Short mmCIF file of C-alpha atoms in Angstrom, two decimals:
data_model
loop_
_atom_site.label_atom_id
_atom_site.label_comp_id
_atom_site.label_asym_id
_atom_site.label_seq_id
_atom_site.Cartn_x
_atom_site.Cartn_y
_atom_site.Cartn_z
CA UNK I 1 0.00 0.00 0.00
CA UNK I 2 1.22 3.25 -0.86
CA UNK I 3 0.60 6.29 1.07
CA UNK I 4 -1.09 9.48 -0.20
CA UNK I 5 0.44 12.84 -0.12
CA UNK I 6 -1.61 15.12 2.94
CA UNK I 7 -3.62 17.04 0.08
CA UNK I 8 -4.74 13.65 -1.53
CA UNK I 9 -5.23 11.84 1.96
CA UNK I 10 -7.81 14.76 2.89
CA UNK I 11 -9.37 14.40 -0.71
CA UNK I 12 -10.21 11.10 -0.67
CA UNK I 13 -11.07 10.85 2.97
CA UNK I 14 -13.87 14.27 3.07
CA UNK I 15 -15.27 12.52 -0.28
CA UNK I 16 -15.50 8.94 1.58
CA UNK I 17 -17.34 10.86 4.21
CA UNK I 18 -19.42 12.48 2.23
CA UNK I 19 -20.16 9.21 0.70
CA UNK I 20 -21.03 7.62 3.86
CA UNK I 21 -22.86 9.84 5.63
CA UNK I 22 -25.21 10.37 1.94
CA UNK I 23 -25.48 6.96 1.08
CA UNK I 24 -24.80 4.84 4.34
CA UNK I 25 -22.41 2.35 4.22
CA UNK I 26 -24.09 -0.40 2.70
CA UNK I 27 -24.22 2.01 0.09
CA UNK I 28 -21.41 3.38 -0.31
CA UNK I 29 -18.46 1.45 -2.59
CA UNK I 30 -15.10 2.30 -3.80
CA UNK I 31 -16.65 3.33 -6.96
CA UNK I 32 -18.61 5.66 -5.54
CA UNK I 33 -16.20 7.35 -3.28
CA UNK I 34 -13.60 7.26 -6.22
CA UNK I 35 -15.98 9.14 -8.37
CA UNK I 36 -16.55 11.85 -5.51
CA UNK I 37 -12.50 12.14 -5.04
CA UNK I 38 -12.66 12.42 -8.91
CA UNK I 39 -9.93 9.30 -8.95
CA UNK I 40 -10.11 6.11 -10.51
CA UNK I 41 -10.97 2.56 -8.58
CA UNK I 42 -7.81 1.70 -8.87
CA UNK I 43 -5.73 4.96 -7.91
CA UNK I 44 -7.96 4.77 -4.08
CA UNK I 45 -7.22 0.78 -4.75
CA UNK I 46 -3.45 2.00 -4.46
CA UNK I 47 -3.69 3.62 -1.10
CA UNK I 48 -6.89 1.46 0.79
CA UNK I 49 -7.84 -2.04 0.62
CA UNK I 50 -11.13 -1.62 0.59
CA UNK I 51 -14.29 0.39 1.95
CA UNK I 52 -13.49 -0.94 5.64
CA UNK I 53 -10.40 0.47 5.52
CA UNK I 54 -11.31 3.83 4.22
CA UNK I 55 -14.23 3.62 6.47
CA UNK I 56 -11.74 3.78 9.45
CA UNK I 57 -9.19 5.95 7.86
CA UNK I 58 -11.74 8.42 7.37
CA UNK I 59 -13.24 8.24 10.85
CA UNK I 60 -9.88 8.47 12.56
CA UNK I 61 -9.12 11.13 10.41
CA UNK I 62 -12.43 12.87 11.29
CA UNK I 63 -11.48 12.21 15.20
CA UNK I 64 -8.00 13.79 14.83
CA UNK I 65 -9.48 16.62 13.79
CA UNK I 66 -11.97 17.14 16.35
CA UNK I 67 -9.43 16.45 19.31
CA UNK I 68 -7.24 18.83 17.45
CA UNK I 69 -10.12 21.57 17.66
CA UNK I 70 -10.53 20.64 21.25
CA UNK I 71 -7.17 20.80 21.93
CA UNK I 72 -7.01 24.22 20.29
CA UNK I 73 -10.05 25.44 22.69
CA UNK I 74 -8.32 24.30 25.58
CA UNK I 75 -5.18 26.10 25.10
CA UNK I 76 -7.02 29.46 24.51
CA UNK I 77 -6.60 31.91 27.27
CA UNK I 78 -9.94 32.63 29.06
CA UNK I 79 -12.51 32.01 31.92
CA UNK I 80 -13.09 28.14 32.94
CA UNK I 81 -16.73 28.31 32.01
CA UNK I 82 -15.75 29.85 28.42
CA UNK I 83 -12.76 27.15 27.93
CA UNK I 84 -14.58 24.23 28.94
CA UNK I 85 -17.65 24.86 27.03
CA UNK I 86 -15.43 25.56 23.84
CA UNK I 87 -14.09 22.20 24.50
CA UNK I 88 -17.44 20.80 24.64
CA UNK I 89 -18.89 21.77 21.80
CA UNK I 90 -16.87 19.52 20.34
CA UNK I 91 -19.34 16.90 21.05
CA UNK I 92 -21.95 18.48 20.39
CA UNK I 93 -20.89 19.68 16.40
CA UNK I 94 -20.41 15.83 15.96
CA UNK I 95 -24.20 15.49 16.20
CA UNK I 96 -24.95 18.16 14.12
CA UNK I 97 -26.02 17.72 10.97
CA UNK I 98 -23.46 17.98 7.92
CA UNK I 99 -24.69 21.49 6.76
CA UNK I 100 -20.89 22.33 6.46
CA UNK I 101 -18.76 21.04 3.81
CA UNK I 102 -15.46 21.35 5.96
CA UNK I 103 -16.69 19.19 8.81
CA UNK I 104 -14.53 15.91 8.88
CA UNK I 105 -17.58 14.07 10.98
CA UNK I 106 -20.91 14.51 10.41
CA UNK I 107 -23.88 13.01 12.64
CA UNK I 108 -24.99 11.20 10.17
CA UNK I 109 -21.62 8.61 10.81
CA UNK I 110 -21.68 8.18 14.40
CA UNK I 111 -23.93 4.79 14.87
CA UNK I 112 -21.25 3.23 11.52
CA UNK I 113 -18.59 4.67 13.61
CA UNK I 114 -19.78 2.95 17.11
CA UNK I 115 -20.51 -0.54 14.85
CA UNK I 116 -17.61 -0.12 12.86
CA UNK I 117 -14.85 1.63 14.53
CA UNK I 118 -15.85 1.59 18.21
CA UNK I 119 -12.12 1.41 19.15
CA UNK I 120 -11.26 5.12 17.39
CA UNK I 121 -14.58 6.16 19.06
CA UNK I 122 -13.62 5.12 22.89
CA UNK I 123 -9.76 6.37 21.57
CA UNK I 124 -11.21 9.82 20.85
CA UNK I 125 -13.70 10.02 24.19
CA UNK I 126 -9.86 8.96 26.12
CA UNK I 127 -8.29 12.02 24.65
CA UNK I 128 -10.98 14.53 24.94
CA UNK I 129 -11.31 13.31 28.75
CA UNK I 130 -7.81 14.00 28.97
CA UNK I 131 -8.07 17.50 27.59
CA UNK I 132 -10.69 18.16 29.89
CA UNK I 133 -8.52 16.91 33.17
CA UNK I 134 -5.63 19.38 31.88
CA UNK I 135 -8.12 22.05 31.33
CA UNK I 136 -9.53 21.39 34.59
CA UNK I 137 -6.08 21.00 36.83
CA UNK I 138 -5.22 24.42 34.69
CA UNK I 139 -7.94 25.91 37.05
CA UNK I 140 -7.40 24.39 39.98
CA UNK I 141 -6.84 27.33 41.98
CA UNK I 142 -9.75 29.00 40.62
CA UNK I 143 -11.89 25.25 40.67
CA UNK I 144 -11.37 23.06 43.90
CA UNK I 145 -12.17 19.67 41.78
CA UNK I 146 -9.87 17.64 44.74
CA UNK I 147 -13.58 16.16 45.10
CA UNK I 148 -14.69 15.21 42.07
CA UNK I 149 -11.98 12.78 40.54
CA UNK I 150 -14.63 12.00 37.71
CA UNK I 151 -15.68 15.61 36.35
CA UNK I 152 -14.13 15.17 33.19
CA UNK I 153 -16.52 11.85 32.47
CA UNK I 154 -19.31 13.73 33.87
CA UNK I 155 -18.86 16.82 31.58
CA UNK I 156 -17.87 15.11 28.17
CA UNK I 157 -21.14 12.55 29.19
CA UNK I 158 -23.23 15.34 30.19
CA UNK I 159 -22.24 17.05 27.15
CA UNK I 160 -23.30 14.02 25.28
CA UNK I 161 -26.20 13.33 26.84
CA UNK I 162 -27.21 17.23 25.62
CA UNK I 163 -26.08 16.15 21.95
CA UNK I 164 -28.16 14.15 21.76
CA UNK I 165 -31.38 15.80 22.58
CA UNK I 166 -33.53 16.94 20.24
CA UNK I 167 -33.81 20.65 19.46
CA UNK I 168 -32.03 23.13 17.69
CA UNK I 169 -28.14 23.45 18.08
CA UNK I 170 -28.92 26.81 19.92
CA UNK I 171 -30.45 25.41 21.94
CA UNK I 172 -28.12 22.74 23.09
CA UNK I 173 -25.46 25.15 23.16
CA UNK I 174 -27.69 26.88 25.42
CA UNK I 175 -28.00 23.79 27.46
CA UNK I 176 -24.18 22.87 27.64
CA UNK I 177 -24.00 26.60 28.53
CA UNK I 178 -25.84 25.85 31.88
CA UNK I 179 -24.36 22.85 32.82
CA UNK I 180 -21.03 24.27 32.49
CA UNK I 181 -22.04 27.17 34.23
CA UNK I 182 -23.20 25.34 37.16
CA UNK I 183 -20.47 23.18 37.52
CA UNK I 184 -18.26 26.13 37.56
CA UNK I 185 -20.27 27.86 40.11
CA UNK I 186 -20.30 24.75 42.41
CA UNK I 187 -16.13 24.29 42.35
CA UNK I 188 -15.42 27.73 42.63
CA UNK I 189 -13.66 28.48 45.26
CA UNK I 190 -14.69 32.18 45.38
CA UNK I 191 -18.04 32.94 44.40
CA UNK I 192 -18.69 33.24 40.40
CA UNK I 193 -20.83 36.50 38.91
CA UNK I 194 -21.84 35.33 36.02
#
């Protein structure tokens, strides 16, 4: 197998998400996604085996992205409330439908990606709870989270949990907004004003 440049990697894994999340992937084949990377079968032949291997190519690819954006948010300077619910959203664009053409994952993926790749799904959750412990212990003198060992679970979970709820993204965003807030109110070790 050979492997694709960066600008042909991206190419052909945004077209075989595209191609999964329009067509499912009982529907999608090689053909299909070689047609939307405007290759031949046999150039994507030359870099993946076959559609399970693209299939998890792309969805790792779509992860590493994501953690990348998370780990971006995290970094930012900023109040705890404002960091960690930048971080969060994270979870929550994943169940957003693809209305955006640059978005690596789109909703419409995530129960392939739980039957298909369940290992680069629980890989991802382990690295955006670890963001959230270093984004956390980054607080600590503002946060007193010496009690609550598990906040990062509860927060990416609870986060979850909101993505999945039905409603408009505003108004999970809205949501996440309050659940962040209130955590951040109940660890503070002064009192919060906003």
């Amino acid at each position: 197998m050979s492997t694709p440049t960066p600008d042909r990697r991206d190419r052909y894994l945004r077209a075989a998400v595209g191609c999964f999340a329009r067509y499912g992937y009982r529907r999608t084949s090689m053909d299909v996604i070689a047609q939307a990377a405007g290759v031949s079968r046999p150039t994507l032949y030359q870099y993946y085996r076959g559609k399970e291997e693209i299939f998890r190519a792309a969805a790792e690819w779509g992860f590493e992205d994501l953690a990348e954006r998370a780990e971006t948010e995290a970094r930012m300077p900023g109040e705890p409330a404002d960091r960690l619910c930048a971080v969060l959203v994270v979870m929550l664009r994943m169940h957003e439908p693809a209305d955006r053409t640059l978005d690596r994952f789109p909703a419409e993926l995530i129960d392939e990606v739980h039957g298909r790749a369940d290992d680069l799904w629980l890989a991802f959750e382990e690295r955006l709870l670890a963001v959230l412990a270093a984004l956390l212990d980054r607080f600590a003198d503002r946060l007193d989270i010496s009690g609550a060992p598990a906040l990062p679970v509860v927060l990416l979970y609870g986060a979850k949990g909101i993505a999945l709820r039905a409603g408009s993204a505003g108004e999970r965003r809205e949501l996440l907004r309050q659940l962040v807030g209130i955590t951040v109110r109940g660890l503070a070790r002064e009192p919060v004003t906003n």
